CSV table of C-alpha atoms and ligand atoms in Angstrom, one decimal:
chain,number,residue,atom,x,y,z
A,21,UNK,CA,0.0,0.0,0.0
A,22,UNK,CA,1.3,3.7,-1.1
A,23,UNK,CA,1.0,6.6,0.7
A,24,UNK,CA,1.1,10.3,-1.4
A,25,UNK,CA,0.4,13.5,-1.6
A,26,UNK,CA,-2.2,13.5,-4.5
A,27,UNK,CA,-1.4,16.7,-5.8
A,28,UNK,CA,2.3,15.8,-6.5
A,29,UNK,CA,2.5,14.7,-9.9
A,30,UNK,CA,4.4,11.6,-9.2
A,31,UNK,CA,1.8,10.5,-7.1
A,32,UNK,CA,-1.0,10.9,-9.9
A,33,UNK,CA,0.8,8.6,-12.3
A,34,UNK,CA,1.3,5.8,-9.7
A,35,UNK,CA,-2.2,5.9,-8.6
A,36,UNK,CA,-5.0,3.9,-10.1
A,37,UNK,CA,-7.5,3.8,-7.3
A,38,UNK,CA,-7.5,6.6,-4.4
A,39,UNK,CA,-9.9,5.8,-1.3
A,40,UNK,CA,-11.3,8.6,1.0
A,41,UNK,CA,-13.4,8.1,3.6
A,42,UNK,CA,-15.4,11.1,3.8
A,43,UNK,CA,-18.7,11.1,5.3
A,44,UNK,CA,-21.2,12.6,2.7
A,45,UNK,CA,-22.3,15.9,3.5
A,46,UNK,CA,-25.7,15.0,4.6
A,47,UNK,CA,-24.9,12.9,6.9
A,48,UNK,CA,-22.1,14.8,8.7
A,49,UNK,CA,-24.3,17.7,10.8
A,50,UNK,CA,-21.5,20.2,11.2
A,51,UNK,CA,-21.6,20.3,7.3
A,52,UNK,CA,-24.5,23.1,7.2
A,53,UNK,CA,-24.2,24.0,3.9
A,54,UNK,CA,-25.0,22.2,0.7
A,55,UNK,CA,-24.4,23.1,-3.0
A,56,UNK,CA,-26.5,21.7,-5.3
A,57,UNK,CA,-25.4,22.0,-8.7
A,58,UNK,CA,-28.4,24.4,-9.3
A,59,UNK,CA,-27.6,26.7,-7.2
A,60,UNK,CA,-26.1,30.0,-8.8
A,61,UNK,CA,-23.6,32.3,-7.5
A,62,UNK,CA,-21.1,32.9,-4.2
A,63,UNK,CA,-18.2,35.2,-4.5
A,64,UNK,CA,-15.2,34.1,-6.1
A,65,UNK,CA,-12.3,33.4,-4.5
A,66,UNK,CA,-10.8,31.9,-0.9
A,67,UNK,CA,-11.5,33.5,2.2
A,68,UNK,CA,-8.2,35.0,3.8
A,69,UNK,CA,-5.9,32.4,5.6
A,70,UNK,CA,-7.4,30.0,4.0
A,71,UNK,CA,-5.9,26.0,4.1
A,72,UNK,CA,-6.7,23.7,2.3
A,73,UNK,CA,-6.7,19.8,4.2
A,74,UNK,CA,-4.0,17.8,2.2
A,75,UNK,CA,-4.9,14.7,0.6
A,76,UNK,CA,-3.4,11.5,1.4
A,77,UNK,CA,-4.4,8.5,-1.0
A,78,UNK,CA,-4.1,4.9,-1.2
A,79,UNK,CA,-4.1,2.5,-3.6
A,80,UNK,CA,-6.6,-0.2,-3.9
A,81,UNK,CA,-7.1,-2.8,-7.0
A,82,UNK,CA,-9.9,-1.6,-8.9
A,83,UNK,CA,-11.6,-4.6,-8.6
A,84,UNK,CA,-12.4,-3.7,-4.9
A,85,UNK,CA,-15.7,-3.6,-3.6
A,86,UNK,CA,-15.0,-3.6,-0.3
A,87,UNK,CA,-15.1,-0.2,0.8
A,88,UNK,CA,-16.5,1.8,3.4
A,89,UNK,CA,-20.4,2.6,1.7
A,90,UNK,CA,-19.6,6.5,2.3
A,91,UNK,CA,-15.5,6.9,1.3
A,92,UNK,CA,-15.3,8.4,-2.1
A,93,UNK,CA,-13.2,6.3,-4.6
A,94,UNK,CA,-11.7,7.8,-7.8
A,95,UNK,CA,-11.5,4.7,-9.9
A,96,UNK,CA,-11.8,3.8,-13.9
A,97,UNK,CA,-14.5,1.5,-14.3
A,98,UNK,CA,-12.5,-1.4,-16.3
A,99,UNK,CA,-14.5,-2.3,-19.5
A,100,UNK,CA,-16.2,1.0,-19.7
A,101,UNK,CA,-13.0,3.9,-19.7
A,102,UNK,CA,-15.2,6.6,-17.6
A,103,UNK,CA,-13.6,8.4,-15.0
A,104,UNK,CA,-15.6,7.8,-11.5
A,105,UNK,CA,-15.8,9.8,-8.7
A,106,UNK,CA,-18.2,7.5,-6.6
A,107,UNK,CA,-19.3,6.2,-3.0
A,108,UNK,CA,-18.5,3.1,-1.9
A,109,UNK,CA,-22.0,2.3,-1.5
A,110,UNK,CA,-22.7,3.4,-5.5
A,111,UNK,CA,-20.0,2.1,-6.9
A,112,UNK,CA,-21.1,-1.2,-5.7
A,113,UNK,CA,-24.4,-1.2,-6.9
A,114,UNK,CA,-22.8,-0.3,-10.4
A,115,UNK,CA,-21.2,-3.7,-10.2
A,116,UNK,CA,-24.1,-5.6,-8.5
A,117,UNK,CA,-26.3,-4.3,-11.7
A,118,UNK,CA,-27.2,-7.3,-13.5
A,119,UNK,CA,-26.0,-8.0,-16.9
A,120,UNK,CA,-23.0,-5.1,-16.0
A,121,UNK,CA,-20.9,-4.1,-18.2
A,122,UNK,CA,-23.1,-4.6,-21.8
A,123,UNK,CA,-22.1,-3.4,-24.1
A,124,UNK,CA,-23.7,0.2,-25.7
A,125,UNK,CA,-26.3,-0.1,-28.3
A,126,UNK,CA,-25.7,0.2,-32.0
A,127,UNK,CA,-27.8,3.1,-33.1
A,128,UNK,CA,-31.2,2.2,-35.3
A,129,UNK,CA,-29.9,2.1,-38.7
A,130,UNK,CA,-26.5,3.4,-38.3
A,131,UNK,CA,-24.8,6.5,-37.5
A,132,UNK,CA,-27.0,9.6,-37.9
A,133,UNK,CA,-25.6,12.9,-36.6
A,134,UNK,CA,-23.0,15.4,-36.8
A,135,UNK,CA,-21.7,17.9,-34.5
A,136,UNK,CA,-21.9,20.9,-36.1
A,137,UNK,CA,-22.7,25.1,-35.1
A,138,UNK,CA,-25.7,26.1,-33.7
A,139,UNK,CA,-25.9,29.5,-33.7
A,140,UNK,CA,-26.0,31.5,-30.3
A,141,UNK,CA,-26.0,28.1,-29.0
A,142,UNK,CA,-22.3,27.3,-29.7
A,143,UNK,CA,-22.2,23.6,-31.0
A,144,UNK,CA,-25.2,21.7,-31.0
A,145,UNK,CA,-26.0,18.1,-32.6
A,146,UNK,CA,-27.7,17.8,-36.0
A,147,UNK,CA,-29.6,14.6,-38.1
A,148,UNK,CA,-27.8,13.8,-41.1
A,149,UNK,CA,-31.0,12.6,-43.0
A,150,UNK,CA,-34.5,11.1,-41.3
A,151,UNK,CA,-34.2,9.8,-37.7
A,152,UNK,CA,-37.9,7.8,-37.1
A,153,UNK,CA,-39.7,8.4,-34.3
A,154,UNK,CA,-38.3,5.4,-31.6
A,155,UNK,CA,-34.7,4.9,-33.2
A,156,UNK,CA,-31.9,5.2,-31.1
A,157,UNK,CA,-29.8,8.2,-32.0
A,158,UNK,CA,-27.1,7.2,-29.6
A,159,UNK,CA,-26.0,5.0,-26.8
A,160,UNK,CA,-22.5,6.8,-25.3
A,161,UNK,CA,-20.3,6.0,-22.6
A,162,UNK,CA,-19.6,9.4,-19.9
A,163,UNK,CA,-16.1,10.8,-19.8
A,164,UNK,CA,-16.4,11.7,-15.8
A,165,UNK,CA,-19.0,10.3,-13.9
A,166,UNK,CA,-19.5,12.1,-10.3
A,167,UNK,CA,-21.9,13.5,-7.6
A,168,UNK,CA,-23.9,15.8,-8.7
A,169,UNK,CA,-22.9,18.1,-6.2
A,170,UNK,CA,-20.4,18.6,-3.5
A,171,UNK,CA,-20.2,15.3,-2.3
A,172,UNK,CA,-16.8,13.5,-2.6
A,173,UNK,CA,-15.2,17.0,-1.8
A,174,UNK,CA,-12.9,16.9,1.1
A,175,UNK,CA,-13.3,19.8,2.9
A,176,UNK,CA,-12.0,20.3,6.7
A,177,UNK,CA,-14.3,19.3,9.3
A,178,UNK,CA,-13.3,22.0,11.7
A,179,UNK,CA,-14.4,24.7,9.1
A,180,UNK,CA,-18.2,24.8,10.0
A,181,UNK,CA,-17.4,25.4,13.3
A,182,UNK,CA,-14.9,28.4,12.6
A,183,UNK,CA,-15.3,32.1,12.2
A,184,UNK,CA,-16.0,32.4,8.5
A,185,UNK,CA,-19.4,33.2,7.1
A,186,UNK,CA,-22.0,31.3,5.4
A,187,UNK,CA,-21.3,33.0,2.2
A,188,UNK,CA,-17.2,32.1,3.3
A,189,UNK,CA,-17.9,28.8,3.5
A,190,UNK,CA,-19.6,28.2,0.3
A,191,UNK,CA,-16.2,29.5,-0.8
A,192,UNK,CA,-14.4,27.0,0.8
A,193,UNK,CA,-17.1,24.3,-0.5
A,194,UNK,CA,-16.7,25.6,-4.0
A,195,UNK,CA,-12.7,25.3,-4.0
A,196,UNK,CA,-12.4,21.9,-2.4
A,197,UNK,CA,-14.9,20.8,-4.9
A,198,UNK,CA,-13.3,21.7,-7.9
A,199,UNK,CA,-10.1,20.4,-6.3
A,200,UNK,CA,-11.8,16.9,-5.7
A,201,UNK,CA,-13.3,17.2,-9.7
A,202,UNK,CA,-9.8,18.4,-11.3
A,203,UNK,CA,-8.5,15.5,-9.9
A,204,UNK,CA,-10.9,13.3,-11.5
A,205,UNK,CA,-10.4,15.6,-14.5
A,206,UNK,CA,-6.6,15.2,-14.3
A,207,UNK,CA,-7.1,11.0,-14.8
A,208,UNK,CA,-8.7,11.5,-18.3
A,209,UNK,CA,-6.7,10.6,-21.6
A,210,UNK,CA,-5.7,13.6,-23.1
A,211,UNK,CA,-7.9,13.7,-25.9
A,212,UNK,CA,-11.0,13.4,-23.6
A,213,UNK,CA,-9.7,16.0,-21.5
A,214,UNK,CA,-9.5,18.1,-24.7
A,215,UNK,CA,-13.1,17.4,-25.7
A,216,UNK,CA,-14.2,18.2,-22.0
A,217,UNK,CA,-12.9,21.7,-22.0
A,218,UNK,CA,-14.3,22.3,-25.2
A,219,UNK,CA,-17.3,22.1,-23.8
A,220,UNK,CA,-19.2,25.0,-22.7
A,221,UNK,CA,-19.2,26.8,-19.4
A,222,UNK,CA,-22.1,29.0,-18.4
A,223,UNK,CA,-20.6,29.0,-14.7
A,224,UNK,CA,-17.9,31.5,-15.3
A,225,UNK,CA,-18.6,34.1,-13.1
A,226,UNK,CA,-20.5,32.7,-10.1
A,227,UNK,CA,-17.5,30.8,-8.1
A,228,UNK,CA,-17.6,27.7,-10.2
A,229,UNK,CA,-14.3,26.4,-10.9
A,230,UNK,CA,-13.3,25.9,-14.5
A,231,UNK,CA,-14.0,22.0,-14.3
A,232,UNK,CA,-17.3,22.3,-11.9
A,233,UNK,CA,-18.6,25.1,-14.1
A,234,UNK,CA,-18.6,22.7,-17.1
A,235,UNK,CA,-20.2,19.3,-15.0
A,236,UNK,CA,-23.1,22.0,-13.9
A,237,UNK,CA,-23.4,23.0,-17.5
A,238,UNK,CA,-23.2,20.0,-19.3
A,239,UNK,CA,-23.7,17.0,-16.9
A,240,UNK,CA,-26.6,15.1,-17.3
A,241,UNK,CA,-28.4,13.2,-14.6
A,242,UNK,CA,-27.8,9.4,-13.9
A,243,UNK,CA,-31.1,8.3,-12.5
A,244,UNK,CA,-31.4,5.1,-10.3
A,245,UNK,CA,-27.6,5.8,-8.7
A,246,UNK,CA,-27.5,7.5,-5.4
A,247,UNK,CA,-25.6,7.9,-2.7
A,248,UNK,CA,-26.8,5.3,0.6
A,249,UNK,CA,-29.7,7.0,2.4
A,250,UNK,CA,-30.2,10.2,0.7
A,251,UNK,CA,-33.6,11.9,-1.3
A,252,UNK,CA,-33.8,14.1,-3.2
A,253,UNK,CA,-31.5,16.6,-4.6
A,254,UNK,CA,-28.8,14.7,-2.2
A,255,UNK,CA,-26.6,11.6,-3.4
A,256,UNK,CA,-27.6,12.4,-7.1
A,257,UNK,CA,-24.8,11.5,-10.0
A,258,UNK,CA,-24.2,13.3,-12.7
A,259,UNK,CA,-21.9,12.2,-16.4
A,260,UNK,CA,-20.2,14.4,-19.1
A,261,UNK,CA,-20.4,12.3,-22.4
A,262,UNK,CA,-18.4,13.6,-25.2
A,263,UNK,CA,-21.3,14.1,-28.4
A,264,UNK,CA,-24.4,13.9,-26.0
A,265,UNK,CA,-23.5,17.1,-23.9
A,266,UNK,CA,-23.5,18.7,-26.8
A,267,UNK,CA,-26.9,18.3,-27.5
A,268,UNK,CA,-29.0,21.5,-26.8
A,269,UNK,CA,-32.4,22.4,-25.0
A,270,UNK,CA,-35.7,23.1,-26.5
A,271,UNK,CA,-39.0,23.6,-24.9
A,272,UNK,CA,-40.4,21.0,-27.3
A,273,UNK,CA,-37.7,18.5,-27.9
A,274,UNK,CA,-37.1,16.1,-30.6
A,275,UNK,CA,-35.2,13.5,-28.3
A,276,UNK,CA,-35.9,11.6,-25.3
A,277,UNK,CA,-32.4,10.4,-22.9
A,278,UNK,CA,-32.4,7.6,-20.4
A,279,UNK,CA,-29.2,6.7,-17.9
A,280,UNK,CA,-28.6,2.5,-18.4
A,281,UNK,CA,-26.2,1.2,-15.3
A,282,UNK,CA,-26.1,-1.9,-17.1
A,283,UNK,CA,-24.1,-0.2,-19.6
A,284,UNK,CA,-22.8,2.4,-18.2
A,285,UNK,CA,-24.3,5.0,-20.6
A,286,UNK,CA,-26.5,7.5,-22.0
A,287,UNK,CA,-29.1,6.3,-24.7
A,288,UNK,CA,-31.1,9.1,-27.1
A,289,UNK,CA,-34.2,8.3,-28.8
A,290,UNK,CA,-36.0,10.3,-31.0
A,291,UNK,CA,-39.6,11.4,-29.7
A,292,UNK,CA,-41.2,12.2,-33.1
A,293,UNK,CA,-39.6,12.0,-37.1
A,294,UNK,CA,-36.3,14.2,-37.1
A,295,UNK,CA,-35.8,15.4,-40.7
A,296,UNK,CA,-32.4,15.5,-42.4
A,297,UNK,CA,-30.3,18.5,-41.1
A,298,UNK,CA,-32.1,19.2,-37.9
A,299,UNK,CA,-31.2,20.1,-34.5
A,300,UNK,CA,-31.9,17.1,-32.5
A,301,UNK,CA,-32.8,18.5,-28.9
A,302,UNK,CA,-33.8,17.6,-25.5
A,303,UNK,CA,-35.5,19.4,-22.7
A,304,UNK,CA,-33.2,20.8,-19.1
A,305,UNK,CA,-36.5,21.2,-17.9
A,306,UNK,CA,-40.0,20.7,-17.7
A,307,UNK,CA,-41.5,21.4,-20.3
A,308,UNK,CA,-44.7,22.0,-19.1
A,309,UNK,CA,-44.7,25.3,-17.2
A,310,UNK,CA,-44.8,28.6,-18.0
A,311,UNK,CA,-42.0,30.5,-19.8
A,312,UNK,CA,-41.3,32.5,-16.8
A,313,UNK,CA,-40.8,29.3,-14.9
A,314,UNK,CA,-39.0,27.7,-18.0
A,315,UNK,CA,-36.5,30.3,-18.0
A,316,UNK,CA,-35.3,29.8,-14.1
A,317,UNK,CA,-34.5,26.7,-14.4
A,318,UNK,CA,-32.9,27.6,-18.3
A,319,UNK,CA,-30.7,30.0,-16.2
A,320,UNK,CA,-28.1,27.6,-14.3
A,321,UNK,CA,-27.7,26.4,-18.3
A,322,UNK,CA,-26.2,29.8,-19.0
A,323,UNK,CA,-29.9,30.2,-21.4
A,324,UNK,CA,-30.7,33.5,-20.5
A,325,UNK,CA,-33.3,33.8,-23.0
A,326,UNK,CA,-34.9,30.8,-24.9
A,327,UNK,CA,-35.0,30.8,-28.4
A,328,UNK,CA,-35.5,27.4,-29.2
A,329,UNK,CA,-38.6,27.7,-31.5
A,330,UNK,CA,-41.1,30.2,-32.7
A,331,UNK,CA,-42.7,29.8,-29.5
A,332,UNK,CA,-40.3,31.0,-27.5
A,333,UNK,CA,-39.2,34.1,-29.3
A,334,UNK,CA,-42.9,35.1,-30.5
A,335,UNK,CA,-44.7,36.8,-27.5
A,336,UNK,CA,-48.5,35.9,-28.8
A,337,UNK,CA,-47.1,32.2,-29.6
A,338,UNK,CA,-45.8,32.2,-26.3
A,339,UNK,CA,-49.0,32.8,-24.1
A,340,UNK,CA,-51.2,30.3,-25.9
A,341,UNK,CA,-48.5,27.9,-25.4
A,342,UNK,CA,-47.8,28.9,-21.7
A,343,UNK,CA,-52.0,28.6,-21.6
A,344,UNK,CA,-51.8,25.4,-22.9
A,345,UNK,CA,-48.5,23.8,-21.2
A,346,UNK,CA,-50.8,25.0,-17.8
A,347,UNK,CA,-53.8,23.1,-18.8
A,348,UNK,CA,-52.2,20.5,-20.1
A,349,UNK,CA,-49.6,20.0,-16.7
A,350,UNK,CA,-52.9,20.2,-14.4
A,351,UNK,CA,-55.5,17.9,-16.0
A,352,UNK,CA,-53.4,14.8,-16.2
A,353,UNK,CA,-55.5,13.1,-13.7
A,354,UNK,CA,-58.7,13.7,-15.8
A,355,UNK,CA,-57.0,11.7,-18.7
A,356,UNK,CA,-56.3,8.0,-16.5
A,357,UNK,CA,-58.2,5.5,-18.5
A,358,UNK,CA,-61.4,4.2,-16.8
A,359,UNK,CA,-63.6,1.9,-17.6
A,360,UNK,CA,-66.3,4.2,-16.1
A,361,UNK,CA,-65.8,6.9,-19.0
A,362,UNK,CA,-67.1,4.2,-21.2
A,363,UNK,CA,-70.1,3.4,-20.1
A,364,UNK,CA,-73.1,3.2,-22.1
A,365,UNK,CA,-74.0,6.6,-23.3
A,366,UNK,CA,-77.4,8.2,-22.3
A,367,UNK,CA,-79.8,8.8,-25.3
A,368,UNK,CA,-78.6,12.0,-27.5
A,369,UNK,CA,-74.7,11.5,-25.8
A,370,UNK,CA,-72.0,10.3,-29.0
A,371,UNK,CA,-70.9,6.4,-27.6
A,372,UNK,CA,-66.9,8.5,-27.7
A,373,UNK,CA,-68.5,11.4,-25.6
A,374,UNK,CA,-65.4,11.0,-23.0
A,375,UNK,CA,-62.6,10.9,-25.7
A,376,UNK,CA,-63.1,14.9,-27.0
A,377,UNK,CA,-61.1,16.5,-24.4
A,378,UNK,CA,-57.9,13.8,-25.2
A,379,UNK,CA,-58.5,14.3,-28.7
A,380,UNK,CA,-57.8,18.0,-28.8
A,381,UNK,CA,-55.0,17.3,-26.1
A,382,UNK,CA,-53.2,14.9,-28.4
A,383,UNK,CA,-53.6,17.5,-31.5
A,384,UNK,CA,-52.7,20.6,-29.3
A,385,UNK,CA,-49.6,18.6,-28.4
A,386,UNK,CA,-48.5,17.4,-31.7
A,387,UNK,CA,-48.8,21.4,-32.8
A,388,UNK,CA,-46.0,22.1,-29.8
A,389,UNK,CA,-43.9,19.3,-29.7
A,390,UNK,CA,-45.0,17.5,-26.8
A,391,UNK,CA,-44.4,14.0,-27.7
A,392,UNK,CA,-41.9,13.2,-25.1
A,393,UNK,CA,-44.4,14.1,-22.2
A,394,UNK,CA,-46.2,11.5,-19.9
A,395,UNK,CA,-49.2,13.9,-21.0
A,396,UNK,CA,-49.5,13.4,-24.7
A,397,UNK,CA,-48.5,9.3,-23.9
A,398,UNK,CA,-51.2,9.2,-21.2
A,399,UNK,CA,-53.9,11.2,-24.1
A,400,UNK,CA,-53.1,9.0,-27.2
A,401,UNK,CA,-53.2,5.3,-25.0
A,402,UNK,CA,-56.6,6.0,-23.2
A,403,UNK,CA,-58.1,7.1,-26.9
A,404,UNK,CA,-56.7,3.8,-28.1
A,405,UNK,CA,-57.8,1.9,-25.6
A,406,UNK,CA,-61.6,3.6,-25.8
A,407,UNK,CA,-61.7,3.2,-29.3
A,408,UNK,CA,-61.0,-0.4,-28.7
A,409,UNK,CA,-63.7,-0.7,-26.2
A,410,UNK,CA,-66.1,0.9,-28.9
A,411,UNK,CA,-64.8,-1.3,-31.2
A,412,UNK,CA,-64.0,1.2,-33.7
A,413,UNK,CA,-60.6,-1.0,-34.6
A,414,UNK,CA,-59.5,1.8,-37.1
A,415,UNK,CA,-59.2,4.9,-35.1
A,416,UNK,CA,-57.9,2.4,-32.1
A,417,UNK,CA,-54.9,1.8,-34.0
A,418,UNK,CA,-54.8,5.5,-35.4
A,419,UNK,CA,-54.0,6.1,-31.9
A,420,UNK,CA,-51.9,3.3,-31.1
A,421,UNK,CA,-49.9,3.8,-34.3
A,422,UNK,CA,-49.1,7.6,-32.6
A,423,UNK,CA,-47.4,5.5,-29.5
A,424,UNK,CA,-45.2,3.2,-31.5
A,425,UNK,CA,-42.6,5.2,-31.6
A,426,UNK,CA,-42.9,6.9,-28.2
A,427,UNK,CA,-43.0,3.5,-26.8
A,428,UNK,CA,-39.5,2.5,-28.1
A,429,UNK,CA,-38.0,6.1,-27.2
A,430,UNK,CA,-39.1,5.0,-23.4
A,431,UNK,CA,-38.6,1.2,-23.9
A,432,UNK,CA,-41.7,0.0,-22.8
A,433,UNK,CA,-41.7,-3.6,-23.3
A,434,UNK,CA,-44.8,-4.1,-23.6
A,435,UNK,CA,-46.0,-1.9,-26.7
A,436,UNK,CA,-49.4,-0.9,-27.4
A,437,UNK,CA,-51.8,-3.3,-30.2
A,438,UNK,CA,-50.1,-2.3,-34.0
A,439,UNK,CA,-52.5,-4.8,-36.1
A,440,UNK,CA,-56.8,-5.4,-36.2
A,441,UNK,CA,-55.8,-8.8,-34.9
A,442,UNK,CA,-54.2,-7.5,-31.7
A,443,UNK,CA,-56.8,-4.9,-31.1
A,444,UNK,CA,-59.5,-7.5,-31.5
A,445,UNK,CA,-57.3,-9.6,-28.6
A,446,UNK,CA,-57.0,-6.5,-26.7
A,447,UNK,CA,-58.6,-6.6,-23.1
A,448,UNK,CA,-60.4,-3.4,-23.7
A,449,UNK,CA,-61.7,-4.5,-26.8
A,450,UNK,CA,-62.7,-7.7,-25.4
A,451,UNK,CA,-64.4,-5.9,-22.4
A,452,UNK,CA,-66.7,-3.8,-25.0
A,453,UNK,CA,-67.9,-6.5,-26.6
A,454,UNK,CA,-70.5,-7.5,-23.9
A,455,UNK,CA,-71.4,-3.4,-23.2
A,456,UNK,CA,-75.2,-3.2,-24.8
B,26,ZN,ZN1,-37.6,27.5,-25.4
């Protein structure tokens, strides 16, 4: 076992795996202040007389699983080539995932992008002819993969409990942080390390570090990993893939993404047909609020003012659309399919009397770009599903047809009926059949 400083530069050649046992910073109660990686703005700088706690590291095979579940490890998952900055407890489950390490998908059909300039935007990511609804646009590995805040940063214990300032000891939070990250950084081949700093940085000027400024700009969120016993906006991860954090935000996106463990990557899917030479996109945010509420959470993205489409930039488009992205974000509960809305009709009441409301939903949707929401999924499968208990088998699979895609951009194993026979099978259809 080797001892080191980890800042020398011997000492970052030599080591593969450094262990830290660090208890995360919700679980430590002197450690009052946390930084999530939304949060804009502290001053710059170090506050005067400042130390920071040296590092000691050891080396551990990366094979290792047996670690203290709250030390931070800085390790190279073998297999995959992304550089980790993970808990004990996470980086176990990585390797307890079933079926770890698969490889990526191929994308549907072959390659089908570019990276190429996008305006205002810097770089963005662009078809290079028709992506179909439900293909995979891309299935990448992460460069860094990290906490998705300040966790795994080693700040000094004692610090909470000295003189400095709340606003101080963000500083101090924000320096050790980007220490702990350049580290991780400082592990990447060159030419990944290239490709990260090309990236952009929308964090320049609030205390961000040059490294932390670009995870908080770029990173995107690696659901189902988490840190032991934390909610919420705690224990969260967070990746940098080389071509996917390119991708741009729009407030109707063409592109759906989903975190895999099992690979270790980042797949996109295309929510609707992407013609040639288009911006293929994907939300920061929810789409459905307001443009007022849009743009706060657009901010931390360095999007000061969102252009993505006429609705954005047109101020008439924009409050129809804010009307409808209300109305449509409230009355999801309306829209769960019921076997109750199908009941016989009364005399002078159309058999499909339930269905008008979903109908203009799903065509109010389609005219914004709303595929990729639960919404416009959960309007289009109850009108299939009533048409089937009408057993009007053409506008059934009219509706159905709308979801094939969709349902491969989420893979949802089981899809929706596709052919007469399989409506005719179908329980709801099988259900209407006794209804007079
Ligand atoms: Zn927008």
């Amino acid at each position: 076992m080797k001892r080191g400083f980890l800042n020398s530069s011997k000492a970052k050649q030599l080591i593969d795996n450094a262990v830290f046992t660090q208890q995360h910073p919700s679980k430590n109660r002197s450690h009052k202040v946390h930084l999530d990686f939304r949060d804009v703005a502290t001053e710059p700088g170090l506050p005067d007389g400042y130390e920071s706690p040296k590092l000691f590291s050891r080396e551990v095979a990366s094979s290792t699983l047996e670690y203290d579940p709250n030390a931070y490890i800085y390790t190279c998952v073998p297999a995959v080539n992304t550089e980790c900055l993970v808990s004990g407890h996470v980086k176990r489950m990585i390797y307890d995932t079933s079926a770890f390490p698969v490889l990526p998908l191929p994308p549907t059909r072959g390659k089908a992008y570019r990276i190429g300039e996008a305006g205002a935007k810097g770089l963005g990511m662009f078809s290079t002819r028709l992506i179909r609804a439900g293909d995979l646009i891309i299935d990448e590995r992460p460069m860094t993969f990290s906490p998705a805040n300040n966790a795994g940063s080693f700040v000094n214990p004692k610090i909470p409990n000295s003189h400095y300032t709340l606003a101080q000891h963000k500083q101090v939070i924000q320096h050790e942080t980007e220490k702990s990250r350049k580290l991780l950084f400082d592990r990447l081949p060159l030419e990944y390390q290239k490709a990260f700093m090309e990236l952009a940085n929308s964090h320049e000027h609030d205390g961000s570090g040059s490294i932390v400024g670009r995870i908080r700009t770029n990173g995107i969120e690696c659901v189902g990993l988490r840190d032991k016993d934390t909610t919420g906006d705690l224990g969260r991860y967070t990746c940098v893939c080389k071509d996917i954090s390119r991708i741009n935000h729009s407030c109707c996106p063409n592109a759906n993404y989903c975190w895999h463990t099992e690979s270790f990557s980042v797949r996109v899917y295309a929510v609707r047909d992407i013609p040639a030479n288009t911006e293929i996109t994907i939300a920061y945010c929810e789409i459905l609020r307001t443009a007022s509420e849009r743009a706060k959470y657009l901010l931390p993205y360095g999007i000061t003012s969102c252009a993505c489409s006429a609705t954005c930039i047109d101020p008439a488009l924009s409050k129809i659309s804010d009307e409808r992205r209300v109305r449509f974000n409230e009355g999801s509960l309306s829209l769960v399919p019921s076997i109750d809305s199908f009941t016989a009709p009364k005399p002078g009441e159309a058999e499909d009397r339930g269905s008008h409301t979903a109908v203009k939903w799903v065509q109010e949707m389609e005219e914004e770009g709303f595929q990729v929401t639960s919404e416009y999924r959960g309007a289009a499968y109850m009108l299939a599903n009533m048409y089937a208990y009408l057993q009007d088998v053409e506008k059934a699979l009219f509706y159905a047809k709308k979801l094939e895609g969709i349902h491969k951009a989420f893979e949802e194993k089981t899809p929706l009926f596709l052919t007469e026979e399989a409506v005719k099978s179908s329980l709801f259809y099988q259900l209407g059949k006794g209804r007079r």
